[in-house]
PDB file of C-alpha atoms and ligand atoms in Angstrom:
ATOM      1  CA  UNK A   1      -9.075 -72.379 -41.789  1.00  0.00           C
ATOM      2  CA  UNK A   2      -6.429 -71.650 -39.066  1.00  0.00           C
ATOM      3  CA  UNK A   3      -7.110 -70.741 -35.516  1.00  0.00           C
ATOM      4  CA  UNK A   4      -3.722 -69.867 -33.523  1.00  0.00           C
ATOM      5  CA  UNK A   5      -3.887 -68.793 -30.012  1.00  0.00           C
ATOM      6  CA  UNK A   6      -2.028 -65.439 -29.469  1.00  0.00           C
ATOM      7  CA  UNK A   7      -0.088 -66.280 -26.480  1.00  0.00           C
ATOM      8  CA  UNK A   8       2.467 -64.857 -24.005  1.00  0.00           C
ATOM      9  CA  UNK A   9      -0.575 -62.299 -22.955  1.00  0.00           C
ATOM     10  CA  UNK A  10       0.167 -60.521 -19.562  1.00  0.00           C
ATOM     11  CA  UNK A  11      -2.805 -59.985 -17.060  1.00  0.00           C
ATOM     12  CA  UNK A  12      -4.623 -57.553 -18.488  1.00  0.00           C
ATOM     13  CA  UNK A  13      -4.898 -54.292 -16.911  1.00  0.00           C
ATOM     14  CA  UNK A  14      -7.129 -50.657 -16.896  1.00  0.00           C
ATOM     15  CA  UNK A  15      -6.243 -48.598 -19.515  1.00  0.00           C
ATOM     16  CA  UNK A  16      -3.972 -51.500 -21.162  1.00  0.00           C
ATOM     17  CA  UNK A  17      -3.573 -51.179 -25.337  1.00  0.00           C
ATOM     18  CA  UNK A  18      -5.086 -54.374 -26.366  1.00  0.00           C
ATOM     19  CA  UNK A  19      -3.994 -53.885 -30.275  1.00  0.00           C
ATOM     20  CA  UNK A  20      -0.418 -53.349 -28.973  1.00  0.00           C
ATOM     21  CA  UNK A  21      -0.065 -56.085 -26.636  1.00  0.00           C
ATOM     22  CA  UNK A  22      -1.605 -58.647 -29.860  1.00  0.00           C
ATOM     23  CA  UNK A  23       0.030 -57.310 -31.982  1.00  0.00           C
ATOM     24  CA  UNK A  24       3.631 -57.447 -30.642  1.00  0.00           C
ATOM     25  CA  UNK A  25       3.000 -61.285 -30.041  1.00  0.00           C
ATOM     26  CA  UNK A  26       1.659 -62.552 -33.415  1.00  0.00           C
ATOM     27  CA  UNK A  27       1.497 -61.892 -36.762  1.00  0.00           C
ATOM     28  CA  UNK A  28      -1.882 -60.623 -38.815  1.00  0.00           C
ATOM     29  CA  UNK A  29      -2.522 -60.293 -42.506  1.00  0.00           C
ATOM     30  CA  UNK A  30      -4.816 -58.648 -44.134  1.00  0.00           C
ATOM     31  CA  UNK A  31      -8.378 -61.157 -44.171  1.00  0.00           C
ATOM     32  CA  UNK A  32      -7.404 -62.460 -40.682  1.00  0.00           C
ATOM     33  CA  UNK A  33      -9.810 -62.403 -37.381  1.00  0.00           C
ATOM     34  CA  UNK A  34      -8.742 -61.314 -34.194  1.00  0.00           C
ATOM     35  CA  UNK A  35     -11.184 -62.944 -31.976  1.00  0.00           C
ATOM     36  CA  UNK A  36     -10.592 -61.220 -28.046  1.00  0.00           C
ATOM     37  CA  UNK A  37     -12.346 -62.723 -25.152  1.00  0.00           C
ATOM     38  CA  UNK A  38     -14.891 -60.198 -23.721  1.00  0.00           C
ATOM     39  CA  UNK A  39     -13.301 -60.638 -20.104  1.00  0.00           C
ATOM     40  CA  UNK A  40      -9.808 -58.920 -21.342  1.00  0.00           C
ATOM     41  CA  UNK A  41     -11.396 -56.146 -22.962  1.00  0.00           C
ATOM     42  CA  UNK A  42     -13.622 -55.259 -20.129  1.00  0.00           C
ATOM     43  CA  UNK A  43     -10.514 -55.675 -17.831  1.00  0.00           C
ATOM     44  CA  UNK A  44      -8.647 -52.693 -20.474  1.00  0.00           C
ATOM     45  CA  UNK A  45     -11.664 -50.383 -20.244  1.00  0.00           C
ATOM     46  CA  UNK A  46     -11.907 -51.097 -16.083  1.00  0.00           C
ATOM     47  CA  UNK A  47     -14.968 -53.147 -16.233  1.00  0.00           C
ATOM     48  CA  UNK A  48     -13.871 -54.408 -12.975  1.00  0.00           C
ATOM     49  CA  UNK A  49     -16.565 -53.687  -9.723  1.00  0.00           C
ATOM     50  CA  UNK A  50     -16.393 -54.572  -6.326  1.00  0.00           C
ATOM     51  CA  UNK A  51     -19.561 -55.179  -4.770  1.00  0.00           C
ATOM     52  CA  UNK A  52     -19.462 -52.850  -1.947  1.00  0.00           C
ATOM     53  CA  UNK A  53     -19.466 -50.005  -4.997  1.00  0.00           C
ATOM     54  CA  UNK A  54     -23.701 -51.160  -5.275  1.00  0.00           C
ATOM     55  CA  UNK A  55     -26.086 -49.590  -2.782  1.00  0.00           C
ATOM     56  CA  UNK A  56     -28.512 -51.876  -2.488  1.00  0.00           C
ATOM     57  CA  UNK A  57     -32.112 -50.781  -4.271  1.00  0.00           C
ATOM     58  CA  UNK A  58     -35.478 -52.229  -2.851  1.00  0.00           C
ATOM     59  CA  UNK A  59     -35.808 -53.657  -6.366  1.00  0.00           C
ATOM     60  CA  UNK A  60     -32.217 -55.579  -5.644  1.00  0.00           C
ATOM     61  CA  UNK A  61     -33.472 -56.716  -2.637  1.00  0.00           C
ATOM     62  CA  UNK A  62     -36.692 -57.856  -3.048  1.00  0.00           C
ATOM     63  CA  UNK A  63     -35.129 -59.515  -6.479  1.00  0.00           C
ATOM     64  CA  UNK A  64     -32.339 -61.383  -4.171  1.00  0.00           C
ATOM     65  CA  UNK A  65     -35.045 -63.030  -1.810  1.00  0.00           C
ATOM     66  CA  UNK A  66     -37.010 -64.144  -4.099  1.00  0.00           C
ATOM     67  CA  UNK A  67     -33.928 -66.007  -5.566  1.00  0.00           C
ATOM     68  CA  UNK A  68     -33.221 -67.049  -2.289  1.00  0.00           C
ATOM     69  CA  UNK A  69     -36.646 -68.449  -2.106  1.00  0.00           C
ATOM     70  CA  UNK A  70     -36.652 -70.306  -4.819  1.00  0.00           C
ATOM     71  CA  UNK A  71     -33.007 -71.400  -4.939  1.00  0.00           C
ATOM     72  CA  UNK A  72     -32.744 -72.031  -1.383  1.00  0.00           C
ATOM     73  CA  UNK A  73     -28.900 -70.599  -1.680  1.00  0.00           C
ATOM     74  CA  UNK A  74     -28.116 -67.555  -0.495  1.00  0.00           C
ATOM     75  CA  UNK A  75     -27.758 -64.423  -2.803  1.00  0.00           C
ATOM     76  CA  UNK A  76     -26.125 -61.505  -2.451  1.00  0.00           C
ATOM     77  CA  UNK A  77     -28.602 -58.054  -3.031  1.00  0.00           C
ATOM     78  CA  UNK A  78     -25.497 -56.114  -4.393  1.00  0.00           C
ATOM     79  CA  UNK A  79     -24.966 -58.797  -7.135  1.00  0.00           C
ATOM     80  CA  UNK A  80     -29.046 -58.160  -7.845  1.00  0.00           C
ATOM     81  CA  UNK A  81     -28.166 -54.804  -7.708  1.00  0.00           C
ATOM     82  CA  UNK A  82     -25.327 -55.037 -10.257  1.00  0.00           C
ATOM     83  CA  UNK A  83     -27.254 -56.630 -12.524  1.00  0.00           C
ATOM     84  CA  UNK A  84     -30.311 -54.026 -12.543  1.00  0.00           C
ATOM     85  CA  UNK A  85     -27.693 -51.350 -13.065  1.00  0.00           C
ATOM     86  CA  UNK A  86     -26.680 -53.512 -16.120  1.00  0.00           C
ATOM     87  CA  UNK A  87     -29.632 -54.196 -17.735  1.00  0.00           C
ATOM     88  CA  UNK A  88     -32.330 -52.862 -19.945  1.00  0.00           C
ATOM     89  CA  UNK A  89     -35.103 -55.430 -19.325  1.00  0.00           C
ATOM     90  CA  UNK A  90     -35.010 -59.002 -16.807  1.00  0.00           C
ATOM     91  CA  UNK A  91     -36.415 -61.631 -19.270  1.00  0.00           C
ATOM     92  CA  UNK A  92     -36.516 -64.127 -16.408  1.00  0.00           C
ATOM     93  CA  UNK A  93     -35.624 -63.525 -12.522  1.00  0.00           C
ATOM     94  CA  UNK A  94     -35.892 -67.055 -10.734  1.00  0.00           C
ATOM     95  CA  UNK A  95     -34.918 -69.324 -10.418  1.00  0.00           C
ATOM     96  CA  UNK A  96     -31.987 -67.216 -12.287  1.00  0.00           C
ATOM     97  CA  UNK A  97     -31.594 -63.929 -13.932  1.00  0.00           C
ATOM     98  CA  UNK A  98     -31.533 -63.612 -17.899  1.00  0.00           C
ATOM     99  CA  UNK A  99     -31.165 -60.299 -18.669  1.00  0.00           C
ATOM    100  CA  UNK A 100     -30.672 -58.235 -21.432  1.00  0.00           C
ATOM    101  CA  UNK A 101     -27.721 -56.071 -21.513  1.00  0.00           C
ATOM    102  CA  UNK A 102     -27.759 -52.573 -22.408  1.00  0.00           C
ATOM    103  CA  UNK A 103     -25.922 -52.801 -26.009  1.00  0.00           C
ATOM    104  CA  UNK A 104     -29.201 -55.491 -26.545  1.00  0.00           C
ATOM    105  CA  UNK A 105     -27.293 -59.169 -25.879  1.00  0.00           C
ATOM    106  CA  UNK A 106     -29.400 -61.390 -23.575  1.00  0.00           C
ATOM    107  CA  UNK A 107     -27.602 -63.594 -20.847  1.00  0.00           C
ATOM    108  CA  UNK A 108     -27.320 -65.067 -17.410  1.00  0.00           C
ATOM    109  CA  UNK A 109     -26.839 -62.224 -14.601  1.00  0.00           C
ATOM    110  CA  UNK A 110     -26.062 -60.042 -17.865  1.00  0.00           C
ATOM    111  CA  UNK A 111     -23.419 -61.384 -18.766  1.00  0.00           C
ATOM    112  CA  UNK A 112     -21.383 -60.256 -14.974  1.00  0.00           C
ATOM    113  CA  UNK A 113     -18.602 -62.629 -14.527  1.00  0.00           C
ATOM    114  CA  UNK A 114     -17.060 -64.187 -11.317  1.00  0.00           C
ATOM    115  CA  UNK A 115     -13.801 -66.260 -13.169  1.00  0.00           C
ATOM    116  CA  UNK A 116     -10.901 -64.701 -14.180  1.00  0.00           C
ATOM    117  CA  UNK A 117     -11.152 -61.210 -12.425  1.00  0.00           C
ATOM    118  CA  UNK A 118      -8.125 -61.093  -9.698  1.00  0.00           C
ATOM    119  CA  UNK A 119      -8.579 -58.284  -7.131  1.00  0.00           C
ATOM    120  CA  UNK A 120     -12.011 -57.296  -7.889  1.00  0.00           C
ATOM    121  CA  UNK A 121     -15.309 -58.975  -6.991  1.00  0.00           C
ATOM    122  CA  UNK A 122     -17.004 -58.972 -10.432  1.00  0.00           C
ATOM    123  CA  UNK A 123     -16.204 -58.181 -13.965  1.00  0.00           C
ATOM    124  CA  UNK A 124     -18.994 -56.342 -15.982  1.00  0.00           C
ATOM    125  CA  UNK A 125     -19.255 -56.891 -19.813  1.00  0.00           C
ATOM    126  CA  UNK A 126     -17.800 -54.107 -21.932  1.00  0.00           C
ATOM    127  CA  UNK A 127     -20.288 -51.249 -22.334  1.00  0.00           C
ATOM    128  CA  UNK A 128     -20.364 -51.134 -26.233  1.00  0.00           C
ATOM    129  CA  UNK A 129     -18.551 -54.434 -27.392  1.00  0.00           C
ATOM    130  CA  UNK A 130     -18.703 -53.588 -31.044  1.00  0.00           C
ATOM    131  CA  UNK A 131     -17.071 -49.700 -30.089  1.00  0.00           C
ATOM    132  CA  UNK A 132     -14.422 -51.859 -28.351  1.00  0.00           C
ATOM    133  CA  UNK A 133     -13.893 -53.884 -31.558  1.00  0.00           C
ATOM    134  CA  UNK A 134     -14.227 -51.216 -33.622  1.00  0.00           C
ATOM    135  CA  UNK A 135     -11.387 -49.540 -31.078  1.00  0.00           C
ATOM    136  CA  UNK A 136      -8.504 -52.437 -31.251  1.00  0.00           C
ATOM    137  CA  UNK A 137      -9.430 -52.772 -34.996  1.00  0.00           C
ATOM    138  CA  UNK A 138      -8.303 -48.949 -35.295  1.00  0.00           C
ATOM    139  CA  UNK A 139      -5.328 -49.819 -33.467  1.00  0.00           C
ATOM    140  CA  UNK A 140      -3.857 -52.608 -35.666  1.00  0.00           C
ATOM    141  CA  UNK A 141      -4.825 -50.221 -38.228  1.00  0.00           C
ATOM    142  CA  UNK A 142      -2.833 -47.901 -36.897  1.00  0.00           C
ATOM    143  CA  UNK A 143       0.027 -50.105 -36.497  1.00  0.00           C
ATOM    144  CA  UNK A 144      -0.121 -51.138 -40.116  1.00  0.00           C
ATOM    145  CA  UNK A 145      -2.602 -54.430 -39.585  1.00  0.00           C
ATOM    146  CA  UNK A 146      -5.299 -53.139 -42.044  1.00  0.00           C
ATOM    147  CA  UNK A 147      -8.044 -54.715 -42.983  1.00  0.00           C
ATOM    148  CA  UNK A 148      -8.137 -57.378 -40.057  1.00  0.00           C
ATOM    149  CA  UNK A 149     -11.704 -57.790 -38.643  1.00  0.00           C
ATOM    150  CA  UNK A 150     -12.133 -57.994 -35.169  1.00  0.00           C
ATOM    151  CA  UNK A 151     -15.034 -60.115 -32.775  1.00  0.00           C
ATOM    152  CA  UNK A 152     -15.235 -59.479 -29.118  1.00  0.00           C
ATOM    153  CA  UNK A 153     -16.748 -63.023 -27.167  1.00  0.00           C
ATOM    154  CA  UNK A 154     -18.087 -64.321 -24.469  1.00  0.00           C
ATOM    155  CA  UNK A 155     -19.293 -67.910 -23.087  1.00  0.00           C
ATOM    156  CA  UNK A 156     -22.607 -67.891 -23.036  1.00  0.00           C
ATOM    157  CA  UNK A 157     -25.401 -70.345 -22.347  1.00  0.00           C
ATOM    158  CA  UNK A 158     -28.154 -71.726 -24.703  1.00  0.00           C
ATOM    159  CA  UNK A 159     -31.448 -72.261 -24.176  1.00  0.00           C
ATOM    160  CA  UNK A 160     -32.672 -75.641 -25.288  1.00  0.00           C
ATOM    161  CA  UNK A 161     -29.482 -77.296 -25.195  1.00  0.00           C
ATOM    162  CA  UNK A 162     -26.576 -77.904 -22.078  1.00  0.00           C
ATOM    163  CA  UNK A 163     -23.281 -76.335 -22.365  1.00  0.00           C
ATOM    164  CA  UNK A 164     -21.719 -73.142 -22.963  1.00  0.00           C
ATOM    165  CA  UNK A 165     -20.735 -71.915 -26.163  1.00  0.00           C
ATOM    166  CA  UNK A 166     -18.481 -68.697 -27.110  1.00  0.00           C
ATOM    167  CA  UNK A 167     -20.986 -65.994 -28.770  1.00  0.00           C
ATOM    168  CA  UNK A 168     -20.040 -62.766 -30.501  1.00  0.00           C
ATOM    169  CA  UNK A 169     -21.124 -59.745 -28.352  1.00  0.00           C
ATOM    170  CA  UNK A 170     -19.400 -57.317 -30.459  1.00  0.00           C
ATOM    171  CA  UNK A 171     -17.837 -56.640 -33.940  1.00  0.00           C
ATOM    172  CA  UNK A 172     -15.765 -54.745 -36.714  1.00  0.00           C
ATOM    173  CA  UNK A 173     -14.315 -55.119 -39.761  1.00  0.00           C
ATOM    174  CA  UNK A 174     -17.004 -57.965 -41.416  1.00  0.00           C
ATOM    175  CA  UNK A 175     -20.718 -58.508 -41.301  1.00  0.00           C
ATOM    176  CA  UNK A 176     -22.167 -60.681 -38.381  1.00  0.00           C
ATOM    177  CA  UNK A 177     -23.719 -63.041 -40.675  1.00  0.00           C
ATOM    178  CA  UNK A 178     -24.024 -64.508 -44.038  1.00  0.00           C
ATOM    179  CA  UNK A 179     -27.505 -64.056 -46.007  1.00  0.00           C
ATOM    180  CA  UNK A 180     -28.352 -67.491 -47.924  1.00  0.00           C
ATOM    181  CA  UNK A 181     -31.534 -66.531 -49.186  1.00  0.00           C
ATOM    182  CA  UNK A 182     -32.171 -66.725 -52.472  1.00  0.00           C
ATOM    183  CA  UNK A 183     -29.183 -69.120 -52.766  1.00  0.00           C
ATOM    184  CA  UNK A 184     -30.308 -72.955 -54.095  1.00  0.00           C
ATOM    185  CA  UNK A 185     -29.965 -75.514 -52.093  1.00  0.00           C
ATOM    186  CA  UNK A 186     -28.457 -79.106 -53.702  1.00  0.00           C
ATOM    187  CA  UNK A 187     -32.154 -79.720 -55.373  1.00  0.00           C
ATOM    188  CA  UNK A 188     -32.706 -76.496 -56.830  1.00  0.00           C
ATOM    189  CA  UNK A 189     -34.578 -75.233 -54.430  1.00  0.00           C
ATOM    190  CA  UNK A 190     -34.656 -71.710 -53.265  1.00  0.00           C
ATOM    191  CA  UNK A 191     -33.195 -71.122 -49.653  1.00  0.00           C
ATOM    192  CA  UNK A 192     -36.260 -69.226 -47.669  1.00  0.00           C
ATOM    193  CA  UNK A 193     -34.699 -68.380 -44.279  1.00  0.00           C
ATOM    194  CA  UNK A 194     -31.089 -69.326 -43.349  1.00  0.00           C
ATOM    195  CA  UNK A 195     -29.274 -66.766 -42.320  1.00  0.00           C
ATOM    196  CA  UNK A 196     -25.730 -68.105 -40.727  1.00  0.00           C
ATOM    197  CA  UNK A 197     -24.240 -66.088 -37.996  1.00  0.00           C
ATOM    198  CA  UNK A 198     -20.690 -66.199 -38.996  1.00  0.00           C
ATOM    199  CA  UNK A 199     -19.199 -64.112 -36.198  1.00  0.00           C
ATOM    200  CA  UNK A 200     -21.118 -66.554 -33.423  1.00  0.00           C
ATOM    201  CA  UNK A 201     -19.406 -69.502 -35.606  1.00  0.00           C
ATOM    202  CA  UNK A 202     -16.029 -68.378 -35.000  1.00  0.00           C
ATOM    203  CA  UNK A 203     -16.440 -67.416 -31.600  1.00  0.00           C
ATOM    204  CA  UNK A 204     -17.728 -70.648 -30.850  1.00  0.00           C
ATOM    205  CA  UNK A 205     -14.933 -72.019 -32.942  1.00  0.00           C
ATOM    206  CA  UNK A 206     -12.096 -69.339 -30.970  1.00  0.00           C
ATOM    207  CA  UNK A 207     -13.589 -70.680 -28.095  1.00  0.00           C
ATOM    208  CA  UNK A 208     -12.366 -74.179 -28.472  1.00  0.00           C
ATOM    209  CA  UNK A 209      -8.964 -72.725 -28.199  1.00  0.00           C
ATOM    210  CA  UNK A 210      -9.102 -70.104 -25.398  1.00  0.00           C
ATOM    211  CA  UNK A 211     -10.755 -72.635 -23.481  1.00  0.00           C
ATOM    212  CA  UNK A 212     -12.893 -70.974 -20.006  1.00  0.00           C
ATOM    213  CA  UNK A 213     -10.227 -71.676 -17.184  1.00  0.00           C
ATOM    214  CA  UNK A 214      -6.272 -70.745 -15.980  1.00  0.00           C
ATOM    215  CA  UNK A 215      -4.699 -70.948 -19.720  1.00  0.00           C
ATOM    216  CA  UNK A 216      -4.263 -67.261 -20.328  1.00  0.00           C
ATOM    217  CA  UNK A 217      -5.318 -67.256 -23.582  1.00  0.00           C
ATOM    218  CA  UNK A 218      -7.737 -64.836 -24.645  1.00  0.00           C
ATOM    219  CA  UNK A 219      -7.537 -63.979 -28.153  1.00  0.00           C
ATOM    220  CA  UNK A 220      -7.206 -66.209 -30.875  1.00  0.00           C
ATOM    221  CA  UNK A 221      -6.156 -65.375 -34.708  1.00  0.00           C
ATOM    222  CA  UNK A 222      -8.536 -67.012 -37.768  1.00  0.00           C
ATOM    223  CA  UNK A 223      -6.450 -67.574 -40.580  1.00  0.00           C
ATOM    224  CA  UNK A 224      -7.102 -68.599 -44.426  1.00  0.00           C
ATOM    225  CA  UNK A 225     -10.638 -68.009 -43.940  1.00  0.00           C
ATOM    226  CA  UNK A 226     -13.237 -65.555 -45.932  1.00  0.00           C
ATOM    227  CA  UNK A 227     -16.400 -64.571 -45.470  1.00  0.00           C
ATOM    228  CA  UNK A 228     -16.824 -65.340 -49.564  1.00  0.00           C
ATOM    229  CA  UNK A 229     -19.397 -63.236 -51.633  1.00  0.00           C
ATOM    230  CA  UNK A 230     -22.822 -63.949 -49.908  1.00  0.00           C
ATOM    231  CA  UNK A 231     -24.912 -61.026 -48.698  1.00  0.00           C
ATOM    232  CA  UNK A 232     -23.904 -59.708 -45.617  1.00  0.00           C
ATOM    233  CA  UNK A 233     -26.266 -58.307 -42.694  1.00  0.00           C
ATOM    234  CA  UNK A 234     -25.299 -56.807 -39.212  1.00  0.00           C
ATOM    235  CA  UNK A 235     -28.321 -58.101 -37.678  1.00  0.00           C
ATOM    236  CA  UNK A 236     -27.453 -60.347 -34.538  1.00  0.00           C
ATOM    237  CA  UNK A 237     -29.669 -59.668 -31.589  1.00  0.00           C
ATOM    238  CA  UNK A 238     -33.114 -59.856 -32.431  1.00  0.00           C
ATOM    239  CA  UNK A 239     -35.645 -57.140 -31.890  1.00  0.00           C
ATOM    240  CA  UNK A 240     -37.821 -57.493 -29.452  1.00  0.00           C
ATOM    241  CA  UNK A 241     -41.322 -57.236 -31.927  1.00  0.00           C
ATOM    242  CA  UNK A 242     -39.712 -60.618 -33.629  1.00  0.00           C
ATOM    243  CA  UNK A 243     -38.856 -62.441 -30.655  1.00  0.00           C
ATOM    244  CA  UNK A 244     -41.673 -65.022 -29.902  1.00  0.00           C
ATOM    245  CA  UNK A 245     -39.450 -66.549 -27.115  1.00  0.00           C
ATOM    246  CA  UNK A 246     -39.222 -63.344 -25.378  1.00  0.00           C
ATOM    247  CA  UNK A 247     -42.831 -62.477 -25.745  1.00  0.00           C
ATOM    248  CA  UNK A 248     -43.685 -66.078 -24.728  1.00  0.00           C
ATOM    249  CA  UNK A 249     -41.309 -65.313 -21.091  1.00  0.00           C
ATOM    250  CA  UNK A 250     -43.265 -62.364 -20.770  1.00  0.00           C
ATOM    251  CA  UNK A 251     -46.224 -64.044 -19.970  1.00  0.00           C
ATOM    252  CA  UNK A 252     -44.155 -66.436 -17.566  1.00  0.00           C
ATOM    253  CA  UNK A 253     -43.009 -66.868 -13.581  1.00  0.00           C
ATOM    254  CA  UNK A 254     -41.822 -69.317 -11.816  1.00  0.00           C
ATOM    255  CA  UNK A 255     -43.255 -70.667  -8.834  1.00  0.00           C
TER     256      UNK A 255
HETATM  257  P1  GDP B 301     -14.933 -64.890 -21.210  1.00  0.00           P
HETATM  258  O1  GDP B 301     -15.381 -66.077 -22.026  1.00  0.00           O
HETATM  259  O2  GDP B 301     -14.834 -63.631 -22.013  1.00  0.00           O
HETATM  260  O3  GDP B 301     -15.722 -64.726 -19.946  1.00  0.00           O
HETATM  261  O4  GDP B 301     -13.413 -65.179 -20.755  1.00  0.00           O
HETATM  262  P2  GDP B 301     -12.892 -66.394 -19.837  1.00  0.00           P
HETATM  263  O5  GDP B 301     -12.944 -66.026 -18.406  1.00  0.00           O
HETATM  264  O6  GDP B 301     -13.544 -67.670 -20.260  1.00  0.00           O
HETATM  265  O7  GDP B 301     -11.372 -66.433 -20.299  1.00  0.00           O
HETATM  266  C1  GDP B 301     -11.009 -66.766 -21.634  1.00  0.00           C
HETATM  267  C2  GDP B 301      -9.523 -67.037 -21.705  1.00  0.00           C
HETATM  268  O8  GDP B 301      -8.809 -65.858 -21.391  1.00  0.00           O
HETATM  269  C3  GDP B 301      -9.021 -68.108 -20.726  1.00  0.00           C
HETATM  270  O9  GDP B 301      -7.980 -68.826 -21.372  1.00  0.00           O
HETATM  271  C4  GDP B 301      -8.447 -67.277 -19.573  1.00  0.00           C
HETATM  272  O10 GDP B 301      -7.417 -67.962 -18.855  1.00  0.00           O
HETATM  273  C5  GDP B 301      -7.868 -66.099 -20.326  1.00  0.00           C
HETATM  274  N1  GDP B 301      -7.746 -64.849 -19.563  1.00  0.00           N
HETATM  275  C6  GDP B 301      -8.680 -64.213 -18.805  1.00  0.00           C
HETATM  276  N2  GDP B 301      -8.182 -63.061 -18.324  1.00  0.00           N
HETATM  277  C7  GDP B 301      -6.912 -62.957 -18.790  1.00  0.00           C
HETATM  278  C8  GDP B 301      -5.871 -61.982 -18.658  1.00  0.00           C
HETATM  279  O11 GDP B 301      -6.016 -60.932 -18.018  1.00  0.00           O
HETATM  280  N3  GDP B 301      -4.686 -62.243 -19.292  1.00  0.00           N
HETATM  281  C9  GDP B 301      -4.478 -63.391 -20.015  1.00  0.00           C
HETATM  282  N4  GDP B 301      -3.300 -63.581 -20.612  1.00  0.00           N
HETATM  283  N5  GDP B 301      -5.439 -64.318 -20.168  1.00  0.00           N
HETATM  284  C10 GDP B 301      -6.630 -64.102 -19.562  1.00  0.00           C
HETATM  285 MN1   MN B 302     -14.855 -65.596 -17.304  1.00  0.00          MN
HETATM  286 MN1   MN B 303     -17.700 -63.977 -19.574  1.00  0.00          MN
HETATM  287 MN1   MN B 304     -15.119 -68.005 -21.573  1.00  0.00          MN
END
């Protein structure tokens, strides 16, 4: 397996062609990945907010002070307020915010990023990640790139474990994981329950390259790689009624 960076990228724009502006700056073959860093592809669709844009809900601010309670550091009630407008349920709220975002990914402040957004204040995640890969996979399609699967990122946090990883929020063109059920193991014995999440393994892997800071690199081609002949499922984010960590923060606060 090959990961190149695709670079020579310009800042990226509102209404900006993504497909177009990879695709005139590297080369993609049929089986290849296109992995694209969430924060370019929410800059192309105007993502972008300023804070001033969020009038401030009593939810926001009651939401912000108790963060500032618990925190001791100050916290802005539009940024609270952002992420309510954001988010379909707040797993945790202090001392920080996990939320899960409307398309169903869970993450810090929902995902709303602070790096990498000149001009504006915040940068909001795409709105429908796998539409937006589904969208620049059309458009190398169009521009005679067929059958190149596409995976939109972001860094994300784990629980359990320190560090940031790159996740898949969004894909097209290949299943998110690989079903090894059924498969035998190196004793003969039956595989009960691992399911590998492919696309999270080569956004982790795309990751390494883009890297999180000033580089400019925010998509990354996977070369001489295939998703081979396992079962494939589109299951990433996992429903709520199966989610014993969720149901467990339920139950939780802080204090
Ligand atoms: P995120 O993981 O999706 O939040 O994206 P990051 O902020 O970590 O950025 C990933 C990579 O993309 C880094 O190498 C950034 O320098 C680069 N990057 C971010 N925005 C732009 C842009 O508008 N143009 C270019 N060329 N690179 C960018
Ligand atoms: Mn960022
Ligand atoms: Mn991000
Ligand atoms: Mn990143």
């Amino acid at each position: 397996m090959e990961l190149e960076p695709v670079t020579d990228l310009p800042e990226i724009r509102p209404g900006d062609d993504l497909a177009e502006l990879i695709a005139t700056r590297t080369t993609l073959e049929p089986g290849d990945v296109l992995t694209v860093a969430s924060t370019v592809v929410s800059k192309a669709e105007g993502r972008t907010a300023d804070l001033e844009e969020y009038p401030v809900s009593g939810r926001a601010r009651e939401l912000a002070s108790r963060l500032e309670a618990i925190t001791g550091e100050q916290k802005d009630p539009r940024f609270a307020q952002a992420i309510l407008d954001e988010s379909s349920e707040l797993l945790i709220e202090a001392p920080f915010v996990l939320a899960e975002t409307r398309f169903g990914h869970i993450a810090p402040n929902a995902g709303i990023d602070r790096s990498n957004v000149p001009g504006h204040d915040i940068l909001l995640l795409p709105r429908k990640p796998t539409e937006s890969a589904e969208r620049i996979r059309s458009g190398l399609t169009e521009r005679g790139h067929e059958d190149v699967a596409v995976i939109v990122t972001d860094t994300c946090g784990r629980p359990f474990r320190h560090g940031q990883t790159g996740v898949a929020i969004g894909w097209a063109g290949m299943p998110a994981s690989r079903d090894w059920r059924g498969e035998l193991d190196r004793d003969g014995h039956e595989l009960g329950v691992t399911v590998q999440s492919v696309v999270d393994e080569l956004a982790a892997a795309a990751n390494l390259v883009t890297g999180e800071g000033a580089g400019g690199v925010p998509a990354v081609v996977v070369r001489d790689w295939a998703f081979g002949d396992l079962e494939g499922s589109d299951e990433l984010f996992r429903a709520v009624e199966d989610d014993l960590v969720r149901e467990a923060l339920r139950e939780w606060t802080f204090d």
